[in-house]
Amino acid sequence: MRAIIQRVTKATVTVGEEEISSIGRGLCVLLGVSVEDTQKDADYIVRKILNLRLFEDEAGRAWTKSVVDRDFEVLCVSQFTLQCVLKGNKPDFHSAMPAELAQPFYHSILENLRSSYKPELIKDGRFGAYMQVHIQNDGPVTIDLTSPMGPSDPRQLSKQEKQQQRKEKTRSKGPSESSREKGAARSRRDPNASSGADGDVSSDREP
């Protein structure tokens, strides 16, 4: 699950000519649900939205208060395009949860936010509608948040897999073989280098 969290002075959602939702100071959250997301992902995102310290305190000290601490509003807007994977220059949205599953899941996230905070301060757009979202970013401050349970970037996943494979190959080698390889490498770099067995290296060490 991915959320773009923006600190705002105000934000509104319009469908057609109708303004369906608006907030004053607080957070505007664009939320993209992945096909692999579970309740754990939703709980993580809800917890972060309500607890991120993006606001100043009464003394003006920055990054000390959350939206809950300041009694500010939250506007959530469902945005499946956050789950985009580019194929060349063409966006692909197969990673996004299908609408018939995403809608009840998204609404459960809203209910979680309302039950964890003041329900009258949680606003949302209109799921599946063509919306105009007007955001007056304050700062600007924008946090790009991805739940740890969510799917990894395919390129990053491939990189991690290759790193894991290298580690497994290293572990599969016996310690004696690994030591021989290291010794041979040292010899190739400097045939006259000492391994320290004669005491010339250890003599400089503290006892």
PDB file of C-alpha atoms in Angstrom:
ATOM      1  CA  MET A   1       0.000   0.000   0.000  1.00  0.00           C
ATOM      2  CA  ARG A   2       1.263   3.405  -0.923  1.00  0.00           C
ATOM      3  CA  ALA A   3       0.259   6.779   0.489  1.00  0.00           C
ATOM      4  CA  ILE A   4       1.315  10.267  -0.552  1.00  0.00           C
ATOM      5  CA  ILE A   5       0.808  12.371   2.581  1.00  0.00           C
ATOM      6  CA  GLN A   6       0.822  16.136   2.150  1.00  0.00           C
ATOM      7  CA  ARG A   7       0.639  18.772   4.847  1.00  0.00           C
ATOM      8  CA  VAL A   8      -1.907  21.325   3.681  1.00  0.00           C
ATOM      9  CA  THR A   9      -3.461  24.632   4.647  1.00  0.00           C
ATOM     10  CA  LYS A  10      -6.577  23.539   2.751  1.00  0.00           C
ATOM     11  CA  ALA A  11      -7.732  20.922   0.249  1.00  0.00           C
ATOM     12  CA  THR A  12     -10.948  20.251  -1.659  1.00  0.00           C
ATOM     13  CA  VAL A  13     -12.430  17.538  -3.864  1.00  0.00           C
ATOM     14  CA  THR A  14     -14.812  18.410  -6.692  1.00  0.00           C
ATOM     15  CA  VAL A  15     -16.823  16.007  -8.867  1.00  0.00           C
ATOM     16  CA  GLY A  16     -18.283  17.766 -11.878  1.00  0.00           C
ATOM     17  CA  GLU A  17     -19.395  21.137 -10.567  1.00  0.00           C
ATOM     18  CA  GLU A  18     -20.026  19.866  -7.039  1.00  0.00           C
ATOM     19  CA  GLU A  19     -17.574  20.299  -4.196  1.00  0.00           C
ATOM     20  CA  ILE A  20     -18.031  17.074  -2.258  1.00  0.00           C
ATOM     21  CA  SER A  21     -15.371  17.442   0.419  1.00  0.00           C
ATOM     22  CA  SER A  22     -13.018  20.008   1.907  1.00  0.00           C
ATOM     23  CA  ILE A  23     -10.681  20.502   4.845  1.00  0.00           C
ATOM     24  CA  GLY A  24      -8.726  23.329   6.394  1.00  0.00           C
ATOM     25  CA  ARG A  25      -5.317  22.774   7.922  1.00  0.00           C
ATOM     26  CA  GLY A  26      -4.301  19.143   8.141  1.00  0.00           C
ATOM     27  CA  LEU A  27      -3.285  16.271   5.860  1.00  0.00           C
ATOM     28  CA  CYS A  28      -4.348  15.343   2.346  1.00  0.00           C
ATOM     29  CA  VAL A  29      -3.643  11.653   1.700  1.00  0.00           C
ATOM     30  CA  LEU A  30      -3.613  10.061  -1.755  1.00  0.00           C
ATOM     31  CA  LEU A  31      -3.966   6.324  -1.179  1.00  0.00           C
ATOM     32  CA  GLY A  32      -3.149   3.520  -3.622  1.00  0.00           C
ATOM     33  CA  VAL A  33      -4.157  -0.041  -2.696  1.00  0.00           C
ATOM     34  CA  SER A  34      -2.149  -2.946  -4.097  1.00  0.00           C
ATOM     35  CA  VAL A  35      -3.568  -6.308  -5.127  1.00  0.00           C
ATOM     36  CA  GLU A  36      -1.340  -7.889  -2.455  1.00  0.00           C
ATOM     37  CA  ASP A  37      -2.349  -5.640   0.435  1.00  0.00           C
ATOM     38  CA  THR A  38      -3.753  -7.053   3.657  1.00  0.00           C
ATOM     39  CA  GLN A  39      -5.149  -5.670   6.887  1.00  0.00           C
ATOM     40  CA  LYS A  40      -1.588  -5.344   8.212  1.00  0.00           C
ATOM     41  CA  ASP A  41      -0.774  -2.881   5.445  1.00  0.00           C
ATOM     42  CA  ALA A  42      -3.938  -0.894   6.185  1.00  0.00           C
ATOM     43  CA  ASP A  43      -3.183  -0.780   9.924  1.00  0.00           C
ATOM     44  CA  TYR A  44       0.350   0.452   9.245  1.00  0.00           C
ATOM     45  CA  ILE A  45      -0.802   3.263   6.948  1.00  0.00           C
ATOM     46  CA  VAL A  46      -3.553   4.375   9.343  1.00  0.00           C
ATOM     47  CA  ARG A  47      -1.110   4.453  12.246  1.00  0.00           C
ATOM     48  CA  LYS A  48       1.387   6.540  10.281  1.00  0.00           C
ATOM     49  CA  ILE A  49      -1.199   9.006   8.982  1.00  0.00           C
ATOM     50  CA  LEU A  50      -2.383   9.764  12.497  1.00  0.00           C
ATOM     51  CA  ASN A  51       1.019   9.765  14.190  1.00  0.00           C
ATOM     52  CA  LEU A  52       3.489  11.346  11.768  1.00  0.00           C
ATOM     53  CA  ARG A  53       4.879  14.479  13.421  1.00  0.00           C
ATOM     54  CA  LEU A  54       4.552  16.930  10.553  1.00  0.00           C
ATOM     55  CA  PHE A  55       3.343  19.971  12.511  1.00  0.00           C
ATOM     56  CA  GLU A  56       4.838  22.490  14.883  1.00  0.00           C
ATOM     57  CA  ASP A  57       3.895  22.777  18.529  1.00  0.00           C
ATOM     58  CA  GLU A  58       2.439  25.835  20.293  1.00  0.00           C
ATOM     59  CA  ALA A  59       5.964  27.230  20.751  1.00  0.00           C
ATOM     60  CA  GLY A  60       6.676  26.981  17.028  1.00  0.00           C
ATOM     61  CA  ARG A  61       9.061  24.012  17.204  1.00  0.00           C
ATOM     62  CA  ALA A  62       8.829  22.104  13.907  1.00  0.00           C
ATOM     63  CA  TRP A  63       8.188  18.352  13.502  1.00  0.00           C
ATOM     64  CA  THR A  64       6.877  17.844  17.020  1.00  0.00           C
ATOM     65  CA  LYS A  65       3.101  17.326  16.678  1.00  0.00           C
ATOM     66  CA  SER A  66       0.837  14.978  14.735  1.00  0.00           C
ATOM     67  CA  VAL A  67      -2.475  15.759  13.071  1.00  0.00           C
ATOM     68  CA  VAL A  68      -4.157  14.231  16.130  1.00  0.00           C
ATOM     69  CA  ASP A  69      -2.124  16.346  18.551  1.00  0.00           C
ATOM     70  CA  ARG A  70      -3.174  19.523  16.730  1.00  0.00           C
ATOM     71  CA  ASP A  71      -6.798  18.467  16.240  1.00  0.00           C
ATOM     72  CA  PHE A  72      -6.495  18.990  12.471  1.00  0.00           C
ATOM     73  CA  GLU A  73      -8.405  17.352   9.609  1.00  0.00           C
ATOM     74  CA  VAL A  74      -7.546  14.512   7.219  1.00  0.00           C
ATOM     75  CA  LEU A  75      -8.752  14.235   3.631  1.00  0.00           C
ATOM     76  CA  CYS A  76      -8.267  10.815   2.003  1.00  0.00           C
ATOM     77  CA  VAL A  77      -8.562  10.289  -1.736  1.00  0.00           C
ATOM     78  CA  SER A  78      -8.359   6.852  -3.353  1.00  0.00           C
ATOM     79  CA  GLN A  79      -5.805   6.864  -6.192  1.00  0.00           C
ATOM     80  CA  PHE A  80      -5.099   3.553  -7.911  1.00  0.00           C
ATOM     81  CA  THR A  81      -2.524   5.217 -10.207  1.00  0.00           C
ATOM     82  CA  LEU A  82      -0.047   5.138  -7.311  1.00  0.00           C
ATOM     83  CA  GLN A  83       0.309   1.412  -8.082  1.00  0.00           C
ATOM     84  CA  CYS A  84       1.530   2.192 -11.605  1.00  0.00           C
ATOM     85  CA  VAL A  85       4.352   0.150 -13.150  1.00  0.00           C
ATOM     86  CA  LEU A  86       5.819   1.652 -16.310  1.00  0.00           C
ATOM     87  CA  LYS A  87       6.225  -0.528 -19.387  1.00  0.00           C
ATOM     88  CA  GLY A  88       8.347   1.761 -21.484  1.00  0.00           C
ATOM     89  CA  ASN A  89       6.335   4.971 -21.418  1.00  0.00           C
ATOM     90  CA  LYS A  90       2.980   3.291 -20.882  1.00  0.00           C
ATOM     91  CA  PRO A  91       1.572   3.038 -17.344  1.00  0.00           C
ATOM     92  CA  ASP A  92       0.347  -0.393 -16.277  1.00  0.00           C
ATOM     93  CA  PHE A  93      -2.028  -0.757 -13.319  1.00  0.00           C
ATOM     94  CA  HIS A  94      -2.199  -4.530 -12.853  1.00  0.00           C
ATOM     95  CA  SER A  95      -0.591  -4.112  -9.417  1.00  0.00           C
ATOM     96  CA  ALA A  96      -3.613  -2.124  -8.215  1.00  0.00           C
ATOM     97  CA  MET A  97      -6.362  -3.996  -6.407  1.00  0.00           C
ATOM     98  CA  PRO A  98      -9.455  -4.452  -8.657  1.00  0.00           C
ATOM     99  CA  ALA A  99     -12.170  -1.895  -7.954  1.00  0.00           C
ATOM    100  CA  GLU A 100     -14.724  -4.428  -6.690  1.00  0.00           C
ATOM    101  CA  LEU A 101     -12.258  -5.498  -3.976  1.00  0.00           C
ATOM    102  CA  ALA A 102     -10.549  -2.154  -3.429  1.00  0.00           C
ATOM    103  CA  GLN A 103     -13.743  -0.209  -2.666  1.00  0.00           C
ATOM    104  CA  PRO A 104     -14.773  -2.103   0.498  1.00  0.00           C
ATOM    105  CA  PHE A 105     -11.119  -2.347   1.558  1.00  0.00           C
ATOM    106  CA  TYR A 106     -10.637   1.396   1.126  1.00  0.00           C
ATOM    107  CA  HIS A 107     -13.836   2.139   3.046  1.00  0.00           C
ATOM    108  CA  SER A 108     -12.611  -0.086   5.883  1.00  0.00           C
ATOM    109  CA  ILE A 109      -9.453   2.060   6.042  1.00  0.00           C
ATOM    110  CA  LEU A 110     -11.609   5.172   6.357  1.00  0.00           C
ATOM    111  CA  GLU A 111     -13.598   3.549   9.147  1.00  0.00           C
ATOM    112  CA  ASN A 112     -10.358   2.610  10.885  1.00  0.00           C
ATOM    113  CA  LEU A 113      -9.226   6.246  10.693  1.00  0.00           C
ATOM    114  CA  ARG A 114     -12.556   7.466  12.060  1.00  0.00           C
ATOM    115  CA  SER A 115     -12.616   4.986  14.907  1.00  0.00           C
ATOM    116  CA  SER A 116      -9.016   5.856  15.824  1.00  0.00           C
ATOM    117  CA  TYR A 117      -9.575   9.626  15.696  1.00  0.00           C
ATOM    118  CA  LYS A 118     -12.525  12.005  15.569  1.00  0.00           C
ATOM    119  CA  PRO A 119     -14.856  10.780  12.798  1.00  0.00           C
ATOM    120  CA  GLU A 120     -16.018  14.282  11.895  1.00  0.00           C
ATOM    121  CA  LEU A 121     -12.413  15.250  11.064  1.00  0.00           C
ATOM    122  CA  ILE A 122     -11.898  12.437   8.527  1.00  0.00           C
ATOM    123  CA  LYS A 123     -13.068  13.382   5.027  1.00  0.00           C
ATOM    124  CA  ASP A 124     -12.818  11.550   1.720  1.00  0.00           C
ATOM    125  CA  GLY A 125     -13.415  11.879  -1.997  1.00  0.00           C
ATOM    126  CA  ARG A 126     -15.700   9.665  -4.066  1.00  0.00           C
ATOM    127  CA  PHE A 127     -14.327   6.240  -4.896  1.00  0.00           C
ATOM    128  CA  GLY A 128     -14.088   5.574  -8.632  1.00  0.00           C
ATOM    129  CA  ALA A 129     -15.240   9.061  -9.644  1.00  0.00           C
ATOM    130  CA  TYR A 130     -13.390  11.472 -11.903  1.00  0.00           C
ATOM    131  CA  MET A 131     -12.301  14.066  -9.360  1.00  0.00           C
ATOM    132  CA  GLN A 132     -10.603  17.427  -9.275  1.00  0.00           C
ATOM    133  CA  VAL A 133      -8.407  17.536  -6.163  1.00  0.00           C
ATOM    134  CA  HIS A 134      -7.195  20.973  -5.161  1.00  0.00           C
ATOM    135  CA  ILE A 135      -4.319  20.824  -2.692  1.00  0.00           C
ATOM    136  CA  GLN A 136      -2.648  23.821  -1.097  1.00  0.00           C
ATOM    137  CA  ASN A 137       0.530  22.211   0.151  1.00  0.00           C
ATOM    138  CA  ASP A 138       1.963  23.816   3.289  1.00  0.00           C
ATOM    139  CA  GLY A 139       5.762  24.070   3.183  1.00  0.00           C
ATOM    140  CA  PRO A 140       5.729  22.178   0.868  1.00  0.00           C
ATOM    141  CA  VAL A 141       5.764  19.021   2.979  1.00  0.00           C
ATOM    142  CA  THR A 142       5.180  15.690   1.218  1.00  0.00           C
ATOM    143  CA  ILE A 143       5.815  12.182   2.581  1.00  0.00           C
ATOM    144  CA  ASP A 144       5.896   9.188   0.214  1.00  0.00           C
ATOM    145  CA  LEU A 145       4.949   6.229   2.391  1.00  0.00           C
ATOM    146  CA  THR A 146       4.860   2.531   1.473  1.00  0.00           C
ATOM    147  CA  SER A 147       3.719  -0.151   3.873  1.00  0.00           C
ATOM    148  CA  PRO A 148       6.462  -2.697   4.695  1.00  0.00           C
ATOM    149  CA  MET A 149       4.087  -5.570   3.947  1.00  0.00           C
ATOM    150  CA  GLY A 150       3.420  -4.294   0.443  1.00  0.00           C
ATOM    151  CA  PRO A 151       5.042  -5.610  -2.766  1.00  0.00           C
ATOM    152  CA  SER A 152       8.545  -4.421  -3.514  1.00  0.00           C
ATOM    153  CA  ASP A 153       9.628  -2.548  -6.581  1.00  0.00           C
ATOM    154  CA  PRO A 154      10.390  -5.326  -9.132  1.00  0.00           C
ATOM    155  CA  ARG A 155      13.840  -3.856  -9.821  1.00  0.00           C
ATOM    156  CA  GLN A 156      14.635  -3.670  -6.120  1.00  0.00           C
ATOM    157  CA  LEU A 157      13.294  -7.199  -5.600  1.00  0.00           C
ATOM    158  CA  SER A 158      15.540  -8.484  -8.401  1.00  0.00           C
ATOM    159  CA  LYS A 159      18.525  -6.736  -6.807  1.00  0.00           C
ATOM    160  CA  GLN A 160      17.727  -8.270  -3.411  1.00  0.00           C
ATOM    161  CA  GLU A 161      17.387 -11.720  -4.965  1.00  0.00           C
ATOM    162  CA  LYS A 162      20.799 -11.416  -6.633  1.00  0.00           C
ATOM    163  CA  GLN A 163      22.369 -10.284  -3.356  1.00  0.00           C
ATOM    164  CA  GLN A 164      20.801 -13.259  -1.573  1.00  0.00           C
ATOM    165  CA  GLN A 165      22.075 -15.644  -4.238  1.00  0.00           C
ATOM    166  CA  ARG A 166      25.612 -14.293  -3.829  1.00  0.00           C
ATOM    167  CA  LYS A 167      25.372 -14.756  -0.053  1.00  0.00           C
ATOM    168  CA  GLU A 168      24.170 -18.335  -0.478  1.00  0.00           C
ATOM    169  CA  LYS A 169      27.045 -19.109  -2.861  1.00  0.00           C
ATOM    170  CA  THR A 170      29.517 -17.677  -0.353  1.00  0.00           C
ATOM    171  CA  ARG A 171      28.027 -19.749   2.473  1.00  0.00           C
ATOM    172  CA  SER A 172      28.104 -22.916   0.351  1.00  0.00           C
ATOM    173  CA  LYS A 173      31.888 -22.643   0.000  1.00  0.00           C
ATOM    174  CA  GLY A 174      33.839 -24.364   2.743  1.00  0.00           C
ATOM    175  CA  PRO A 175      35.875 -22.114   5.039  1.00  0.00           C
ATOM    176  CA  SER A 176      39.141 -23.672   3.886  1.00  0.00           C
ATOM    177  CA  GLU A 177      38.328 -22.978   0.235  1.00  0.00           C
ATOM    178  CA  SER A 178      37.391 -19.392   1.040  1.00  0.00           C
ATOM    179  CA  SER A 179      40.627 -18.927   3.003  1.00  0.00           C
ATOM    180  CA  ARG A 180      42.687 -20.347   0.128  1.00  0.00           C
ATOM    181  CA  GLU A 181      41.045 -17.935  -2.297  1.00  0.00           C
ATOM    182  CA  LYS A 182      41.769 -14.964  -0.035  1.00  0.00           C
ATOM    183  CA  GLY A 183      45.381 -16.078   0.440  1.00  0.00           C
ATOM    184  CA  ALA A 184      45.868 -16.506  -3.301  1.00  0.00           C
ATOM    185  CA  ALA A 185      44.417 -13.065  -3.918  1.00  0.00           C
ATOM    186  CA  ARG A 186      46.874 -11.505  -1.448  1.00  0.00           C
ATOM    187  CA  SER A 187      49.756 -13.311  -3.092  1.00  0.00           C
ATOM    188  CA  ARG A 188      48.763 -12.072  -6.526  1.00  0.00           C
ATOM    189  CA  ARG A 189      48.605  -8.480  -5.243  1.00  0.00           C
ATOM    190  CA  ASP A 190      52.017  -8.588  -3.509  1.00  0.00           C
ATOM    191  CA  PRO A 191      54.170 -11.719  -3.724  1.00  0.00           C
ATOM    192  CA  ASN A 192      56.403 -10.381  -0.928  1.00  0.00           C
ATOM    193  CA  ALA A 193      53.564  -9.597   1.465  1.00  0.00           C
ATOM    194  CA  SER A 194      53.662 -11.405   4.765  1.00  0.00           C
ATOM    195  CA  SER A 195      50.662 -13.152   6.234  1.00  0.00           C
ATOM    196  CA  GLY A 196      51.790 -12.142   9.703  1.00  0.00           C
ATOM    197  CA  ALA A 197      52.866 -15.646  10.615  1.00  0.00           C
ATOM    198  CA  ASP A 198      56.480 -14.454  11.230  1.00  0.00           C
ATOM    199  CA  GLY A 199      55.330 -11.846  13.696  1.00  0.00           C
ATOM    200  CA  ASP A 200      56.148  -8.796  11.543  1.00  0.00           C
ATOM    201  CA  VAL A 201      52.522  -7.636  11.499  1.00  0.00           C
ATOM    202  CA  SER A 202      51.529  -8.598  14.997  1.00  0.00           C
ATOM    203  CA  SER A 203      54.545  -6.797  16.471  1.00  0.00           C
ATOM    204  CA  ASP A 204      52.788  -3.458  15.852  1.00  0.00           C
ATOM    205  CA  ARG A 205      49.619  -4.516  17.655  1.00  0.00           C
ATOM    206  CA  GLU A 206      48.764  -3.713  21.221  1.00  0.00           C
ATOM    207  CA  PRO A 207      48.968  -6.711  23.580  1.00  0.00           C
TER     208      PRO A 207
END
